[in-house]
CSV table of C-alpha atoms and ligand atoms in Angstrom, one decimal:
chain,number,residue,atom,x,y,z
A,27,MET,CA,125.4,138.6,56.9
A,28,PRO,CA,123.8,135.2,57.2
A,29,LEU,CA,124.8,133.2,60.2
A,30,TYR,CA,123.9,129.7,61.4
A,31,LYS,CA,123.0,129.1,65.0
A,32,GLU,CA,126.1,128.9,67.1
A,33,GLU,CA,128.3,129.6,64.1
A,34,GLY,CA,130.2,132.7,65.2
A,35,LEU,CA,132.5,134.8,63.0
A,36,SER,CA,135.2,133.1,61.1
A,37,PRO,CA,138.7,134.6,61.1
A,38,LYS,CA,138.3,135.5,57.4
A,39,ILE,CA,135.1,137.5,58.0
A,40,LYS,CA,136.7,139.2,61.0
A,41,LYS,CA,139.5,140.3,58.8
A,42,ILE,CA,137.0,141.8,56.3
A,43,LEU,CA,135.0,143.6,59.0
A,44,GLY,CA,137.8,144.9,61.0
A,45,ASN,CA,138.3,144.9,64.8
A,46,SER,CA,135.6,147.2,66.1
A,47,LEU,CA,132.8,145.9,64.0
A,48,SER,CA,133.7,142.3,64.7
A,49,LYS,CA,133.8,143.0,68.4
A,50,MET,CA,130.4,144.7,68.2
A,51,ILE,CA,128.9,141.6,66.6
A,52,GLU,CA,130.6,139.2,69.0
A,53,LEU,CA,129.3,141.1,71.9
A,54,ARG,CA,125.7,140.8,70.6
A,55,ILE,CA,126.2,137.1,70.1
A,56,LYS,CA,127.8,136.6,73.5
A,57,ASN,CA,124.9,138.4,75.2
A,58,ASN,CA,122.4,136.2,73.5
A,59,ASP,CA,121.0,139.2,71.6
A,60,PHE,CA,121.5,137.4,68.4
A,61,GLU,CA,121.3,133.6,68.6
A,62,GLY,CA,121.0,132.8,64.9
A,63,ASP,CA,117.5,131.3,65.1
A,64,GLU,CA,115.9,130.9,61.7
A,65,GLY,CA,114.4,134.2,60.6
A,66,GLN,CA,116.0,136.3,63.4
A,67,THR,CA,117.5,139.5,62.2
A,68,ILE,CA,119.3,142.3,64.1
A,69,SER,CA,120.6,145.6,62.7
A,70,LEU,CA,123.8,147.3,63.7
A,71,PHE,CA,124.5,150.8,62.7
A,72,THR,CA,128.1,151.5,62.0
A,73,ASP,CA,130.4,154.4,61.4
A,74,GLY,CA,129.8,153.9,57.7
A,75,GLU,CA,133.4,153.0,56.8
A,76,PHE,CA,132.6,149.4,55.7
A,77,CYS,CA,128.9,149.9,55.5
A,78,LYS,CA,126.2,152.1,57.0
A,79,LYS,CA,124.2,149.3,58.5
A,80,LEU,CA,125.0,145.7,59.0
A,81,VAL,CA,122.1,143.2,59.3
A,82,LEU,CA,122.7,139.7,60.8
A,83,VAL,CA,120.2,137.1,59.5
A,84,GLY,CA,119.7,133.9,61.5
A,85,LEU,CA,119.7,130.6,59.6
A,86,GLY,CA,118.8,128.2,62.4
A,87,LYS,CA,120.8,125.0,63.0
A,88,LYS,CA,123.0,123.9,60.2
A,89,GLU,CA,121.9,120.3,60.5
A,90,GLU,CA,118.3,121.3,60.2
A,91,LYS,CA,118.7,123.0,56.8
A,92,VAL,CA,115.9,122.3,54.4
A,93,PRO,CA,115.9,122.4,50.5
A,94,HIS,CA,115.6,125.9,49.1
A,95,GLN,CA,116.7,127.5,52.3
A,96,ASN,CA,119.3,129.6,50.6
A,97,GLU,CA,116.9,130.8,47.9
A,98,LEU,CA,114.5,131.8,50.7
A,99,LEU,CA,117.5,133.5,52.4
A,100,GLY,CA,118.0,135.5,49.2
A,101,GLY,CA,114.4,136.5,49.3
A,102,THR,CA,114.7,137.6,52.9
A,103,ILE,CA,117.8,139.6,52.1
A,104,SER,CA,115.9,141.5,49.3
A,105,GLY,CA,113.1,142.1,51.8
A,106,ILE,CA,115.6,143.6,54.3
A,107,ALA,CA,117.0,145.8,51.5
A,108,LYS,CA,113.5,147.1,50.6
A,109,LYS,CA,112.6,147.8,54.2
A,110,SER,CA,115.8,149.7,54.7
A,111,LYS,CA,115.3,151.6,51.4
A,112,ALA,CA,118.7,150.5,50.4
A,113,GLU,CA,119.9,151.0,46.9
A,114,LYS,CA,123.2,149.2,47.4
A,115,ILE,CA,123.8,146.1,49.5
A,116,SER,CA,126.7,143.7,50.0
A,117,VAL,CA,126.0,140.1,50.9
A,118,PHE,CA,128.4,137.7,52.7
A,119,VAL,CA,128.2,134.4,50.8
A,120,ASN,CA,129.8,131.4,52.3
A,121,GLU,CA,127.9,128.7,50.5
A,122,ASP,CA,125.5,128.2,47.6
A,123,PHE,CA,126.0,131.5,45.9
A,124,GLU,CA,123.7,130.7,43.0
A,125,SER,CA,120.6,130.0,45.2
A,126,ILE,CA,121.1,133.1,47.3
A,127,ALA,CA,121.5,135.2,44.1
A,128,TYR,CA,118.4,133.7,42.5
A,129,GLY,CA,116.5,134.4,45.7
A,130,ILE,CA,117.5,138.1,45.8
A,131,ILE,CA,116.4,138.5,42.2
A,132,LEU,CA,113.1,136.8,42.8
A,133,GLY,CA,112.5,138.6,46.0
A,134,THR,CA,113.2,142.1,44.5
A,135,TYR,CA,110.5,141.7,41.9
A,136,GLU,CA,107.3,143.7,42.3
A,137,PHE,CA,104.3,143.9,40.0
A,138,THR,CA,103.4,147.5,40.0
A,139,PHE,CA,101.5,147.8,36.8
A,140,TYR,CA,98.1,148.3,38.5
A,141,LYS,CA,99.4,150.5,41.3
A,142,LYS,CA,99.7,154.2,41.5
A,143,THR,CA,103.3,154.0,42.6
A,144,ASP,CA,105.5,156.6,44.3
A,145,SER,CA,108.0,157.3,41.6
A,146,LYS,CA,110.5,158.5,44.3
A,147,ALA,CA,110.5,155.1,46.0
A,148,LYS,CA,114.1,153.8,46.3
A,149,GLU,CA,114.9,150.6,44.5
A,150,LEU,CA,117.7,148.1,45.0
A,151,LYS,CA,120.1,148.7,42.2
A,152,ASP,CA,123.4,147.2,43.2
A,153,VAL,CA,124.1,143.9,44.9
A,154,CYS,CA,127.7,143.0,45.7
A,155,PHE,CA,128.3,139.4,46.5
A,156,LEU,CA,131.3,138.9,48.9
A,157,THR,CA,132.5,135.6,47.4
A,158,ASN,CA,135.3,134.6,45.1
A,159,ASP,CA,135.5,135.8,41.6
A,160,SER,CA,136.1,132.4,40.0
A,161,LYS,CA,135.5,132.0,36.3
A,162,GLU,CA,132.5,129.9,37.2
A,163,ASN,CA,130.9,132.6,39.4
A,164,LEU,CA,131.5,135.3,36.8
A,165,GLU,CA,130.0,133.1,34.1
A,166,PHE,CA,127.0,132.6,36.4
A,167,LEU,CA,126.5,136.3,36.7
A,168,LYS,CA,125.8,136.6,33.0
A,169,LYS,CA,123.2,133.8,33.3
A,170,LEU,CA,121.7,135.6,36.3
A,171,SER,CA,121.3,138.8,34.5
A,172,ALA,CA,119.5,137.1,31.6
A,173,PHE,CA,117.4,135.2,34.0
A,174,GLU,CA,116.5,138.4,35.8
A,175,ASN,CA,115.2,140.1,32.7
A,176,ALA,CA,113.4,137.0,31.5
A,177,SER,CA,111.8,136.4,34.9
A,178,ILE,CA,110.4,140.0,34.9
A,179,LEU,CA,108.9,139.4,31.5
A,180,THR,CA,107.5,136.1,32.5
A,181,ARG,CA,106.0,137.3,35.8
A,182,ASN,CA,104.6,140.4,34.3
A,183,LEU,CA,102.8,138.4,31.6
A,184,ILE,CA,101.4,135.9,34.2
A,185,ASN,CA,100.3,138.6,36.6
A,186,THR,CA,98.5,140.7,34.0
A,187,SER,CA,94.7,140.3,34.1
A,188,ALA,CA,92.9,138.3,31.5
A,189,GLY,CA,90.8,141.5,30.7
A,190,ASP,CA,94.0,143.1,29.6
A,191,GLN,CA,95.7,140.2,27.9
A,192,VAL,CA,94.0,138.1,25.2
A,193,PRO,CA,95.6,135.3,23.1
A,194,GLN,CA,96.7,137.7,20.4
A,195,ASP,CA,98.6,139.8,22.9
A,196,LEU,CA,100.8,136.8,23.8
A,197,ALA,CA,101.5,136.3,20.1
A,198,ASN,CA,102.4,140.0,19.9
A,199,GLU,CA,104.9,139.5,22.8
A,200,ALA,CA,106.5,136.7,20.7
A,201,LYS,CA,106.7,139.2,17.8
A,202,LYS,CA,108.3,141.8,20.0
A,203,ILE,CA,111.0,139.4,21.1
A,204,ALA,CA,111.5,138.2,17.5
A,205,LYS,CA,112.0,141.8,16.4
A,206,LYS,CA,114.3,142.8,19.2
A,207,TYR,CA,116.6,139.8,18.8
A,208,GLY,CA,116.3,139.0,15.2
A,209,MET,CA,114.4,135.7,15.4
A,210,LYS,CA,112.0,134.3,12.9
A,211,VAL,CA,108.4,134.3,14.1
A,212,THR,CA,105.3,132.6,12.6
A,213,ILE,CA,101.8,133.3,13.9
A,214,LEU,CA,98.9,131.0,13.1
A,215,ASP,CA,95.6,132.9,13.8
A,216,ASN,CA,92.1,131.5,14.1
A,217,LYS,CA,91.6,131.3,10.4
A,218,LYS,CA,94.8,129.6,9.6
A,219,LEU,CA,94.4,127.1,12.5
A,220,LYS,CA,90.9,126.3,11.2
A,221,LYS,CA,92.3,125.7,7.7
A,222,LEU,CA,95.0,123.5,9.1
A,223,GLY,CA,92.4,121.4,11.0
A,224,CYS,CA,93.6,122.2,14.5
A,225,GLY,CA,90.3,121.2,16.0
A,226,GLY,CA,91.6,121.1,19.6
A,227,ILE,CA,92.7,124.7,19.9
A,228,ILE,CA,89.8,125.9,17.8
A,229,GLY,CA,87.3,124.1,19.9
A,230,VAL,CA,88.7,125.4,23.2
A,231,GLY,CA,88.9,129.0,21.9
A,232,GLN,CA,85.5,129.2,20.2
A,233,GLY,CA,83.6,130.4,23.2
A,234,ALA,CA,85.6,133.6,23.6
A,235,LYS,CA,85.4,136.9,21.7
A,236,ASP,CA,89.1,136.8,21.0
A,237,GLY,CA,90.1,133.8,19.0
A,238,PRO,CA,92.9,131.4,19.6
A,239,CYS,CA,96.4,131.5,18.0
A,240,MET,CA,99.8,129.8,18.0
A,241,ALA,CA,103.1,131.5,17.8
A,242,PHE,CA,106.4,129.9,16.8
A,243,LEU,CA,109.7,131.7,17.6
A,244,GLU,CA,112.7,130.3,16.0
A,245,TYR,CA,116.2,131.1,17.3
A,246,LYS,CA,119.3,130.1,15.4
A,247,TYR,CA,122.7,131.4,16.1
A,248,LYS,CA,126.1,130.0,15.2
A,249,SER,CA,124.6,126.6,14.7
A,250,ASN,CA,124.6,124.3,11.7
A,251,LYS,CA,121.8,122.2,13.1
A,252,LYS,CA,119.0,122.0,10.5
A,253,GLU,CA,116.4,121.0,13.1
A,254,PRO,CA,115.9,122.7,16.5
A,255,SER,CA,117.6,120.8,19.4
A,256,ILE,CA,114.6,121.6,21.6
A,257,ALA,CA,111.1,122.8,20.9
A,258,PHE,CA,109.7,124.4,24.1
A,259,ILE,CA,105.9,124.5,24.0
A,260,GLY,CA,103.8,126.5,26.5
A,261,LYS,CA,100.2,126.3,27.5
A,262,GLY,CA,98.7,129.8,27.0
A,263,ILE,CA,95.2,129.8,28.3
A,264,THR,CA,94.7,133.5,29.0
A,265,PHE,CA,91.7,132.6,31.3
A,266,ASP,CA,90.4,129.2,32.3
A,267,SER,CA,86.8,129.6,33.3
A,268,GLY,CA,86.4,125.8,33.0
A,269,GLY,CA,83.8,126.3,30.3
A,270,MET,CA,80.5,124.3,30.7
A,271,ASN,CA,82.2,122.5,33.6
A,272,LEU,CA,82.5,125.9,35.2
A,273,LYS,CA,85.1,126.3,37.9
A,274,PRO,CA,83.6,127.2,41.3
A,275,SER,CA,84.6,130.0,43.6
A,276,GLY,CA,87.9,129.2,45.2
A,277,HIS,CA,89.3,127.7,42.0
A,278,VAL,CA,88.6,130.3,39.3
A,279,GLU,CA,90.1,133.4,40.9
A,280,THR,CA,93.7,132.9,39.7
A,281,MET,CA,93.0,131.4,36.3
A,282,LYS,CA,94.6,134.3,34.5
A,283,SER,CA,97.7,132.4,35.4
A,284,ASP,CA,96.8,129.5,33.1
A,285,MET,CA,99.1,131.0,30.5
A,286,SER,CA,102.1,130.5,32.8
A,287,GLY,CA,103.6,127.9,30.4
A,288,ALA,CA,103.5,130.4,27.5
A,289,GLY,CA,104.9,133.1,29.6
A,290,THR,CA,107.7,130.9,30.7
A,291,VAL,CA,108.5,129.8,27.1
A,292,LEU,CA,108.7,133.5,26.0
A,293,GLY,CA,111.0,134.3,28.9
A,294,THR,CA,113.2,131.3,28.0
A,295,MET,CA,113.5,132.4,24.4
A,296,GLN,CA,114.4,135.9,25.4
A,297,ALA,CA,117.1,134.7,27.9
A,298,ILE,CA,118.6,132.4,25.2
A,299,ALA,CA,118.8,135.4,22.8
A,300,GLU,CA,120.2,137.7,25.4
A,301,LEU,CA,122.9,135.3,26.2
A,302,LYS,CA,123.7,135.0,22.5
A,303,MET,CA,123.7,131.3,23.0
A,304,PRO,CA,125.0,129.3,20.1
A,305,GLY,CA,122.2,126.9,19.1
A,306,HIS,CA,118.9,126.2,17.4
A,307,PHE,CA,115.8,126.4,19.5
A,308,LEU,CA,112.1,126.8,18.9
A,309,GLY,CA,109.6,128.4,21.3
A,310,VAL,CA,105.9,127.6,20.7
A,311,ILE,CA,103.0,129.1,22.5
A,312,ALA,CA,99.4,127.8,22.1
A,313,CYS,CA,97.0,130.5,23.2
A,314,ALA,CA,93.3,130.5,23.8
A,315,GLU,CA,90.7,131.7,26.3
A,316,ASN,CA,88.5,128.9,27.8
A,317,ALA,CA,85.4,131.0,28.1
A,318,LEU,CA,81.8,130.0,28.7
A,319,SER,CA,79.3,131.4,26.2
A,320,ASP,CA,76.6,130.4,23.7
A,321,LYS,CA,79.5,129.7,21.3
A,322,ALA,CA,81.5,127.5,23.7
A,323,ILE,CA,82.1,123.8,23.2
A,324,HIS,CA,79.5,121.6,24.9
A,325,SER,CA,80.2,118.6,27.0
A,326,GLY,CA,80.1,115.7,24.6
A,327,ASP,CA,81.2,117.6,21.6
A,328,VAL,CA,83.7,115.7,19.3
A,329,LEU,CA,86.8,117.5,18.1
A,330,LYS,CA,88.9,116.4,15.2
A,331,MET,CA,92.5,117.2,16.0
A,332,TYR,CA,95.4,118.3,13.8
A,333,ASN,CA,96.8,114.8,13.7
A,334,GLY,CA,93.4,113.4,12.6
A,335,LYS,CA,92.4,111.7,15.9
A,336,THR,CA,89.0,112.4,17.3
A,337,VAL,CA,88.4,113.4,20.9
A,338,GLU,CA,85.2,113.5,22.9
A,339,VAL,CA,85.1,116.5,25.2
A,340,VAL,CA,84.0,114.8,28.4
A,341,ASN,CA,85.1,117.7,30.5
A,342,THR,CA,85.5,121.2,29.1
A,343,ASP,CA,87.8,122.1,32.0
A,344,ALA,CA,90.4,119.7,30.6
A,345,GLU,CA,91.2,122.2,27.9
A,346,GLY,CA,94.9,122.5,28.3
A,347,ARG,CA,95.6,119.0,26.8
A,348,LEU,CA,93.4,119.9,23.8
A,349,ILE,CA,95.3,122.9,22.8
A,350,LEU,CA,98.7,121.4,23.6
A,351,ALA,CA,97.8,118.3,21.6
A,352,ASP,CA,97.6,120.3,18.4
A,353,ALA,CA,100.7,122.3,19.3
A,354,LEU,CA,102.7,119.1,19.9
A,355,SER,CA,101.7,117.3,16.7
A,356,TYR,CA,102.0,120.4,14.6
A,357,THR,CA,105.5,121.1,15.9
A,358,GLU,CA,106.6,117.6,15.5
A,359,LYS,CA,105.3,117.3,11.9
A,360,ASN,CA,106.5,120.7,10.7
A,361,PHE,CA,109.7,121.5,12.6
A,362,HIS,CA,111.1,118.0,13.4
A,363,PRO,CA,112.8,119.1,16.6
A,364,LYS,CA,115.2,116.6,18.3
A,365,ASN,CA,113.4,117.0,21.6
A,366,ILE,CA,110.0,118.4,22.6
A,367,ILE,CA,109.4,119.9,26.1
A,368,ASP,CA,106.1,121.2,27.0
A,369,ILE,CA,105.3,123.2,30.1
A,370,ALA,CA,101.8,123.7,31.4
A,371,THR,CA,99.6,124.4,34.4
A,372,LEU,CA,97.8,121.3,33.3
A,373,THR,CA,96.2,119.7,36.4
A,374,GLY,CA,95.0,120.6,39.9
A,375,ALA,CA,96.0,117.0,40.7
A,376,VAL,CA,99.7,117.8,40.7
A,377,VAL,CA,99.1,119.9,43.8
A,378,TYR,CA,97.8,116.8,45.6
A,379,ALA,CA,100.7,114.8,44.4
A,380,LEU,CA,103.6,117.2,45.0
A,381,GLY,CA,102.3,120.4,46.7
A,382,TYR,CA,103.2,124.0,45.9
A,383,LYS,CA,107.0,123.6,45.9
A,384,ILE,CA,107.7,120.7,43.6
A,385,THR,CA,107.1,120.5,39.9
A,386,GLY,CA,106.1,117.3,38.1
A,387,VAL,CA,107.7,115.9,35.0
A,388,LEU,CA,106.7,113.0,32.8
A,389,GLY,CA,107.7,111.8,29.4
A,390,ASN,CA,108.2,109.1,26.9
A,391,LYS,CA,112.0,108.5,27.1
A,392,ASP,CA,114.2,108.1,30.1
A,393,GLU,CA,117.0,110.2,28.6
A,394,ILE,CA,114.9,113.4,28.2
A,395,ILE,CA,113.5,113.0,31.7
A,396,LYS,CA,116.9,112.7,33.1
A,397,ASP,CA,117.9,115.8,31.2
A,398,VAL,CA,115.0,117.7,32.7
A,399,LEU,CA,115.8,116.4,36.2
A,400,ASP,CA,119.5,117.2,35.9
A,401,SER,CA,118.8,120.7,34.6
A,402,SER,CA,116.4,121.4,37.4
A,403,LYS,CA,119.1,120.4,39.9
A,404,ASN,CA,121.6,122.8,38.1
A,405,ALA,CA,119.0,125.5,38.3
A,406,HIS,CA,118.3,124.8,42.0
A,407,GLU,CA,114.6,124.0,41.3
A,408,ARG,CA,112.7,121.1,42.7
A,409,PHE,CA,111.3,118.7,40.1
A,410,TRP,CA,110.1,115.1,40.6
A,411,GLN,CA,109.2,112.5,38.0
A,412,LEU,CA,105.8,110.8,37.9
A,413,PRO,CA,105.3,107.5,36.1
A,414,LEU,CA,103.7,107.4,32.7
A,415,ASP,CA,102.9,103.7,32.2
A,416,ALA,CA,101.1,102.2,29.2
A,417,ASP,CA,97.9,101.3,31.0
A,418,PHE,CA,97.3,105.0,31.6
A,419,ILE,CA,97.7,105.8,27.9
A,420,LYS,CA,95.2,103.0,27.2
A,421,ALA,CA,92.8,104.6,29.6
A,422,THR,CA,92.6,107.7,27.4
A,423,LYS,CA,90.8,105.7,24.6
A,424,GLY,CA,87.3,107.0,23.7
A,425,ASP,CA,84.1,105.0,23.8
A,426,PHE,CA,83.0,106.0,20.3
A,427,THR,CA,85.9,108.4,19.4
A,428,ASP,CA,89.6,107.7,19.3
A,429,LEU,CA,90.2,109.5,22.6
A,430,LYS,CA,88.4,111.3,25.3
A,431,ASN,CA,89.9,114.2,27.2
A,432,ALA,CA,89.0,112.9,30.7
A,433,THR,CA,88.4,109.4,32.1
A,434,ASP,CA,86.3,108.5,35.0
A,435,GLY,CA,87.7,106.4,37.8
A,436,VAL,CA,91.4,106.5,37.2
A,437,ARG,CA,92.1,109.4,39.5
A,438,ALA,CA,95.9,109.9,38.8
A,439,GLY,CA,95.0,113.2,37.2
A,440,THR,CA,98.5,114.4,36.3
A,441,ILE,CA,99.5,111.1,34.8
A,442,MET,CA,96.2,111.1,32.8
A,443,GLY,CA,96.9,114.6,31.5
A,444,ALA,CA,100.3,113.5,30.3
A,445,ALA,CA,98.9,110.2,29.0
A,446,PHE,CA,96.5,112.1,26.8
A,447,LEU,CA,99.3,114.2,25.4
A,448,GLN,CA,101.4,111.2,24.5
A,449,ASN,CA,98.8,110.3,21.9
A,450,PHE,CA,100.0,113.3,19.9
A,451,ILE,CA,103.7,112.5,19.8
A,452,GLU,CA,104.8,110.1,17.2
A,453,LYS,CA,108.5,109.4,17.7
A,454,THR,CA,110.2,112.5,19.2
A,455,ALA,CA,111.7,112.4,22.7
A,456,TRP,CA,109.2,114.4,24.7
A,457,ALA,CA,108.9,115.6,28.3
A,458,HIS,CA,105.9,117.2,29.9
A,459,ILE,CA,106.3,119.6,32.8
A,460,ASP,CA,103.2,120.2,35.0
A,461,PHE,CA,103.7,123.2,37.2
A,462,ALA,CA,100.1,124.0,38.2
A,463,GLY,CA,101.3,123.8,41.8
A,464,THR,CA,104.4,125.9,41.5
A,465,SER,CA,103.8,128.7,39.0
A,466,TRP,CA,101.7,130.8,41.3
A,467,ALA,CA,102.0,131.7,45.0
A,468,GLU,CA,98.8,132.3,46.8
A,469,LYS,CA,100.5,132.8,50.2
A,470,PRO,CA,103.5,135.2,50.5
A,471,THR,CA,107.0,133.7,50.6
A,472,PRO,CA,110.3,135.6,50.8
A,473,THR,CA,110.7,135.2,47.1
A,474,THR,CA,107.1,135.9,45.9
A,475,LYS,CA,104.8,138.2,47.8
A,476,TYR,CA,101.9,137.2,45.7
A,477,GLY,CA,101.3,135.8,42.2
A,478,ALA,CA,103.7,134.5,39.5
A,479,THR,CA,106.8,132.8,40.8
A,480,ALA,CA,108.8,132.4,37.6
A,481,SER,CA,109.1,128.7,38.4
A,482,GLY,CA,110.4,126.5,35.6
A,483,LEU,CA,112.2,129.3,33.8
A,484,ARG,CA,115.6,128.5,35.2
A,485,THR,CA,115.2,124.8,34.4
A,486,LEU,CA,114.3,125.5,30.8
A,487,LEU,CA,117.2,127.9,30.5
A,488,GLU,CA,119.6,125.1,31.8
A,489,LEU,CA,118.1,122.7,29.3
A,490,ALA,CA,118.9,125.1,26.5
A,491,ILE,CA,122.4,125.5,27.8
A,492,LYS,CA,122.8,121.7,27.9
A,493,HIS,CA,121.6,121.5,24.3
A,494,GLN,CA,123.4,124.5,22.9
A,495,GLY,CA,125.7,124.4,19.9
B,511,BES,N1,94.1,125.1,34.5
B,511,BES,C1,93.6,123.9,35.1
B,511,BES,C2,94.6,123.3,36.1
B,511,BES,C3,95.0,124.2,37.3
B,511,BES,C4,94.5,123.9,38.5
B,511,BES,C5,96.0,125.1,37.1
B,511,BES,C6,94.9,124.7,39.6
B,511,BES,C7,96.4,125.9,38.2
B,511,BES,C8,95.9,125.7,39.4
B,511,BES,C9,93.2,122.8,34.1
B,511,BES,O1,92.8,123.3,32.9
B,511,BES,C10,92.1,122.0,34.7
B,511,BES,O2,91.1,122.6,35.0
B,511,BES,N2,92.3,120.7,34.8
B,511,BES,C11,91.4,119.8,35.4
B,511,BES,C12,91.4,118.5,34.6
B,511,BES,C13,90.2,117.6,34.9
B,511,BES,C14,88.9,118.2,34.5
B,511,BES,C15,90.4,116.3,34.1
B,511,BES,C16,91.7,119.6,36.8
B,511,BES,O3,92.9,119.5,37.2
B,511,BES,O4,90.8,119.5,37.7
B,512,ZN,ZN1,90.7,123.8,32.9
B,513,ZN,ZN1,93.6,125.2,32.3
């Protein structure tokens, strides 16, 4: 039971708890044993009629509430359940049911693949939300369940080591989803990409033993739309060593997570299918390993991209934009989607701009950016728009090539990443999501002990819901 500081029990809650349990709690509050400070918890063991154990969770002062507080509360609740080895819990929900529920789902996740786990360990199986059973809430539970399964897939993929997951493995995941849900899947392997002239992704992937690939997952159900309403495109760098511009210690350790965009797109497509959403959607993953070897691209190499433009590789660590560029122009030319939304751990700069809690979004049309921002609000995720003005796009021009993949002296790294990508969109409404700051948690939070956060997934799912039909 979450309680704000000085909140006390409402008559409604007292009625649910009954006289003796209510009195017990009120006594603890009266004796300053539970003051409701943020993070404070106390446990009361009961006769087991209503529950075996009641845990009060302090929320601090109501007027000092911060964004995401209820999601973190959900995470804290899942932590309490785990510590208590509870298989069944009930949660009093007096506000923001969705955030609390998302928090519980996120906080319950554990990545156990590499652990010799105790198979007898109890797991949280049932969560009962003590709130109203409005049509809206019941509808939300369906979405929550699809989100849960998708978030597990996405987080497992992101948390898996690069030694165990090469580009083709991600394409195989796309194949698995396609088979399970009856979607059409197309894989472009190294050979096909070469033949098509996708010099960007070929160049980035050429240093690794396992070659690059792209996968296209097409979902169409109860829709007469000829073209996809949205193409979701994810960056799938299975490991980003930086290449010749080798990443130093402190920056390279978590680079297995540089395929977060691809993992999120796969999760989104699975959730769409699980919800049997009417609509036409395309999921695209562009996969490669940015390795350093005698075969890797050199600084100064010139790549010819799928759309014919030439790019000087000024910095081999700015590889995400090179693979996405080919994926964007190939998707636009061959699938004609109404909207394109890419999601990528593209720049370290977004961490300087927005930190670890807020995701950046940029794009070429106001309407699609508004769509992304609105969807992020519905999903209870924090997104913020960064400007993508024409002078930044001009600054991506090359000296003796059409473009270069990095420009000295501009700084605005996240804007420059997006500016580069815009050269590969001809006319389609396009938004670019940079979640390099939010896709991975280095420090533990109530919702992510360590590793992949599943950030962005809910927003993409809301976008699909908005464009269904
Ligand atoms: N994968 C990185 C971005 C990144 C940084 C993701 C931190 C997650 C956490 C990306 O490929 C990269 O290295 N970008 C460079 C671009 C620069 C060389 C223009 C960067 O941000 O430093
Ligand atoms: Zn890089
Ligand atoms: Zn990268």
